[in-house]
Amino acid sequence: MTKLLEWLFGVSVLGGVWASVTFDLFDLKLPQTYREVAWPMPLYLLVSFGCYSLATVGYRVATFNDCDEAAKELQEQIKEAKEDLRKKGLKM
Amino acid sequence: MASRKTSHPNRDNGDKYSVLLPTYNERENLPLIVWLLVKYFGESGYNYEIIVIDDGSPDGTLEVAEQLQKIYGEDKILLRPRAKKLGLGTAYIHGMKHATGNFIIIMDADLSHHPKFIPEFIAKQKKGNYDLVSGTRYRGNGGVYGWDLRRKLISRGANFLTQVLLRPGASDLTGSFRLYKKKVLENLVKQCVSKGYVFQMEMIIRARQLNYTIGEVPITFVDRVYGESKLGGNEIVSFAKGLLTLFATT
């Protein structure tokens, strides 16, 4: 199953559950409060997922390591390499 | 001198590592990356070879590579040039045909990938007998140098989106610093059709699909020392297209 189909499957299952509670499709005589809670649920989920995404990406951007040490080390090694290669007879 | 032998415990276990270096206009960087490779392979004692696949660089990369071959020997530096610029995937296929190692390491020749991590890749591979080991900028002590906030945001955002949509089981999908078992790479390259950035992503997604095991090693990514690094609208569009293609087909 492709990822696309997995997503469609997941969304239809959730959508089915949501619709059957909200519109009482199976005539289960659910209490009114269930329907009131279920009705705006997709929007709640969407908003919470959006918040989670923003928070996660924001946190990861903020904590993305700046490798200053690595850059410094590389610069020094480049100097060393150039010298050594010149000694070995490399013409750049 | 007597301790010489014992200081290279890794030399005789039969494993050999072929480093594939596709190059295009890297005459400044090639000698440096080769020097670093020789240094770290020498220190760790693993058996290796470096295969330079130059795609007809007009700047004389091949000529520099020939000089390096004279310095370090024809058994260590192999030249497998091609007449003109062709895709990355075909560069790997071309290089692998001539590789004598049972492991293949692919990396960029522009010094953004540091050879000091290769011994860590190898140790990781041995520890879990992984089919492939991928360097990751997004975990542990991994990171980047030379990226501004915009670049970091795009990178993290794209990575998050990809993780959500594809659940690939690896944290760095667009990185191209990896170690593969030779058979695994041969098999993967055959199946992958994308180009550029997306090619690296497709490789790791297909690897997961084929139930190959993936190990990860944090790496530092020092963005191009010489030459321009690119991330424009075109790259973003082609990334998005690639992501959607993989989403619909894998």
Tab-separated table of C-alpha atoms in Angstrom, chain B residues 47-228:
chain	number	residue	atom	x	y	z
B	47	ASN	CA	41.346	-1.227	3.596
B	48	TYR	CA	40.078	1.300	1.054
B	49	GLU	CA	40.099	2.770	-2.416
B	50	ILE	CA	38.904	6.114	-3.754
B	51	ILE	CA	37.075	6.150	-7.074
B	52	VAL	CA	36.912	9.566	-8.711
B	53	ILE	CA	34.124	9.868	-11.247
B	54	ASP	CA	34.681	13.158	-13.030
B	55	ASP	CA	32.012	14.267	-15.461
B	56	GLY	CA	34.218	16.129	-17.923
B	57	SER	CA	34.888	19.148	-15.674
B	58	PRO	CA	36.153	22.069	-17.757
B	59	ASP	CA	38.267	23.321	-14.824
B	60	GLY	CA	40.806	20.489	-15.003
B	61	THR	CA	39.618	18.392	-12.060
B	62	LEU	CA	40.716	15.259	-13.899
B	63	GLU	CA	44.240	16.551	-14.345
B	64	VAL	CA	44.499	17.220	-10.608
B	65	ALA	CA	43.120	13.736	-9.967
B	66	GLU	CA	45.875	12.259	-12.148
B	67	GLN	CA	48.496	14.016	-10.059
B	68	LEU	CA	46.899	12.648	-6.894
B	69	GLN	CA	46.985	9.181	-8.391
B	70	LYS	CA	50.733	9.528	-8.883
B	71	ILE	CA	51.193	10.657	-5.281
B	72	TYR	CA	49.005	8.076	-3.559
B	73	GLY	CA	49.189	5.154	-5.966
B	74	GLU	CA	46.937	3.568	-8.563
B	75	ASP	CA	45.624	1.013	-6.103
B	76	LYS	CA	44.278	3.777	-3.844
B	77	ILE	CA	43.039	6.359	-6.352
B	78	LEU	CA	41.050	5.081	-9.313
B	79	LEU	CA	39.943	7.387	-12.089
B	80	ARG	CA	36.753	6.557	-13.896
B	81	PRO	CA	35.895	9.740	-15.806
B	82	ARG	CA	32.897	10.223	-18.039
B	83	ALA	CA	32.692	12.495	-21.069
B	84	LYS	CA	29.931	14.784	-19.853
B	85	LYS	CA	27.655	15.610	-16.959
B	86	LEU	CA	25.219	12.773	-16.398
B	87	GLY	CA	22.988	11.922	-13.452
B	88	LEU	CA	24.146	11.044	-9.956
B	89	GLY	CA	22.537	7.624	-10.109
B	90	THR	CA	24.430	6.646	-13.224
B	91	ALA	CA	27.635	7.978	-11.619
B	92	TYR	CA	27.159	5.486	-8.791
B	93	ILE	CA	26.438	2.650	-11.206
B	94	HIS	CA	29.482	3.614	-13.252
B	95	GLY	CA	31.697	3.827	-10.167
B	96	MET	CA	30.433	0.598	-8.651
B	97	LYS	CA	31.281	-1.373	-11.776
B	98	HIS	CA	34.914	-0.738	-10.973
B	99	ALA	CA	34.699	-0.934	-7.187
B	100	THR	CA	36.528	-3.845	-5.588
B	101	GLY	CA	35.278	-3.209	-2.046
B	102	ASN	CA	32.377	-5.030	-0.423
B	103	PHE	CA	31.222	-1.717	1.064
B	104	ILE	CA	30.599	1.540	-0.785
B	105	ILE	CA	30.801	4.982	0.757
B	106	ILE	CA	29.209	7.872	-1.081
B	107	MET	CA	29.906	11.459	-0.183
B	108	ASP	CA	30.203	14.911	-1.702
B	109	ALA	CA	33.639	16.043	-2.816
B	110	ASP	CA	33.067	19.666	-1.778
B	111	LEU	CA	34.289	19.196	1.831
B	112	SER	CA	30.830	19.522	3.341
B	113	HIS	CA	31.187	15.880	4.371
B	114	HIS	CA	34.194	15.273	6.579
B	115	PRO	CA	36.043	11.939	6.249
B	116	LYS	CA	36.624	11.864	10.012
B	117	PHE	CA	33.137	10.378	10.344
B	118	ILE	CA	33.883	7.379	8.150
B	119	PRO	CA	35.453	5.297	10.949
B	120	GLU	CA	32.284	6.004	12.972
B	121	PHE	CA	30.123	4.862	10.053
B	122	ILE	CA	32.123	1.660	9.812
B	123	ALA	CA	31.947	0.987	13.551
B	124	LYS	CA	28.194	1.587	13.485
B	125	GLN	CA	27.752	-0.736	10.517
B	126	LYS	CA	29.702	-3.503	12.225
B	127	LYS	CA	27.822	-3.073	15.502
B	128	GLY	CA	24.386	-3.723	14.021
B	129	ASN	CA	25.389	-5.361	10.727
B	130	TYR	CA	23.350	-2.603	9.075
B	131	ASP	CA	22.654	-2.678	5.345
B	132	LEU	CA	23.280	1.019	5.190
B	133	VAL	CA	24.512	3.707	7.540
B	134	SER	CA	23.392	7.256	6.934
B	135	GLY	CA	24.978	10.424	8.261
B	136	THR	CA	22.449	12.695	9.931
B	137	ARG	CA	22.564	16.443	10.548
B	138	TYR	CA	19.396	16.345	12.587
B	139	ARG	CA	20.301	14.135	15.547
B	140	GLY	CA	22.646	14.121	18.522
B	141	ASN	CA	25.758	16.182	17.960
B	142	GLY	CA	25.006	16.542	14.277
B	143	GLY	CA	24.543	19.972	12.782
B	144	VAL	CA	25.418	22.443	10.090
B	145	TYR	CA	27.787	25.326	9.584
B	146	GLY	CA	27.173	28.344	7.386
B	147	TRP	CA	23.376	28.251	7.266
B	148	ASP	CA	21.288	31.303	8.033
B	149	LEU	CA	17.902	31.211	9.731
B	150	ARG	CA	15.986	30.992	6.457
B	151	ARG	CA	17.997	28.000	5.301
B	152	LYS	CA	17.577	26.254	8.652
B	153	LEU	CA	13.848	26.893	8.643
B	154	ILE	CA	13.377	25.510	5.140
B	155	SER	CA	15.501	22.494	5.961
B	156	ARG	CA	13.729	21.680	9.228
B	157	GLY	CA	10.308	22.398	7.749
B	158	ALA	CA	10.881	20.204	4.713
B	159	ASN	CA	12.275	17.468	6.923
B	160	PHE	CA	9.276	17.600	9.280
B	161	LEU	CA	6.820	17.469	6.394
B	162	THR	CA	8.632	14.504	4.904
B	163	GLN	CA	8.695	12.690	8.242
B	164	VAL	CA	4.937	13.175	8.628
B	165	LEU	CA	4.033	12.140	5.100
B	166	LEU	CA	6.460	9.291	4.490
B	167	ARG	CA	7.487	8.025	7.967
B	168	PRO	CA	10.825	6.888	6.534
B	169	GLY	CA	12.489	5.657	9.713
B	170	ALA	CA	15.568	7.795	9.144
B	171	SER	CA	16.121	11.367	10.252
B	172	ASP	CA	18.182	12.772	7.394
B	173	LEU	CA	16.712	12.001	3.999
B	174	THR	CA	18.400	14.490	1.722
B	175	GLY	CA	21.913	13.999	3.055
B	176	SER	CA	24.254	12.128	0.784
B	177	PHE	CA	26.943	10.926	3.173
B	178	ARG	CA	26.268	7.217	3.485
B	179	LEU	CA	27.811	3.791	3.679
B	180	TYR	CA	26.169	0.884	1.877
B	181	LYS	CA	26.791	-2.797	1.517
B	182	LYS	CA	27.711	-3.044	-2.142
B	183	LYS	CA	24.882	-5.442	-3.033
B	184	VAL	CA	22.360	-3.199	-1.305
B	185	LEU	CA	23.475	-0.109	-3.190
B	186	GLU	CA	23.420	-1.968	-6.491
B	187	ASN	CA	19.897	-3.067	-5.840
B	188	LEU	CA	18.711	0.365	-4.686
B	189	VAL	CA	20.250	2.331	-7.538
B	190	LYS	CA	18.449	0.116	-10.023
B	191	GLN	CA	15.093	1.008	-8.482
B	192	CYS	CA	15.553	4.725	-8.086
B	193	VAL	CA	14.482	7.112	-10.802
B	194	SER	CA	14.685	10.596	-9.252
B	195	LYS	CA	17.394	13.203	-9.728
B	196	GLY	CA	19.362	15.515	-7.446
B	197	TYR	CA	18.196	15.976	-3.851
B	198	VAL	CA	15.238	13.724	-4.331
B	199	PHE	CA	17.473	10.873	-5.463
B	200	GLN	CA	19.027	10.638	-1.977
B	201	MET	CA	15.576	10.702	-0.425
B	202	GLU	CA	14.258	8.019	-2.737
B	203	MET	CA	17.246	5.800	-1.942
B	204	ILE	CA	16.498	5.762	1.768
B	205	ILE	CA	12.724	5.445	1.327
B	206	ARG	CA	13.148	2.469	-0.984
B	207	ALA	CA	15.669	1.003	1.428
B	208	ARG	CA	13.026	1.049	4.146
B	209	GLN	CA	10.464	-0.399	1.762
B	210	LEU	CA	12.779	-3.301	0.953
B	211	ASN	CA	13.292	-3.904	4.679
B	212	TYR	CA	16.950	-3.001	4.675
B	213	THR	CA	18.271	-2.007	8.088
B	214	ILE	CA	19.433	1.566	8.543
B	215	GLY	CA	21.923	2.882	11.103
B	216	GLU	CA	22.527	6.569	11.722
B	217	VAL	CA	25.591	8.554	12.734
B	218	PRO	CA	25.399	12.272	13.615
B	219	ILE	CA	27.570	14.360	11.302
B	220	THR	CA	28.539	17.993	11.057
B	221	PHE	CA	27.830	19.501	7.681
B	222	VAL	CA	30.118	22.398	6.811
B	223	ASP	CA	28.564	24.095	3.843
B	224	ARG	CA	30.753	24.629	0.805
B	225	VAL	CA	34.075	26.196	1.651
B	226	TYR	CA	34.851	26.937	-1.983
B	227	GLY	CA	32.168	27.629	-4.515
B	228	GLU	CA	28.538	28.543	-4.180
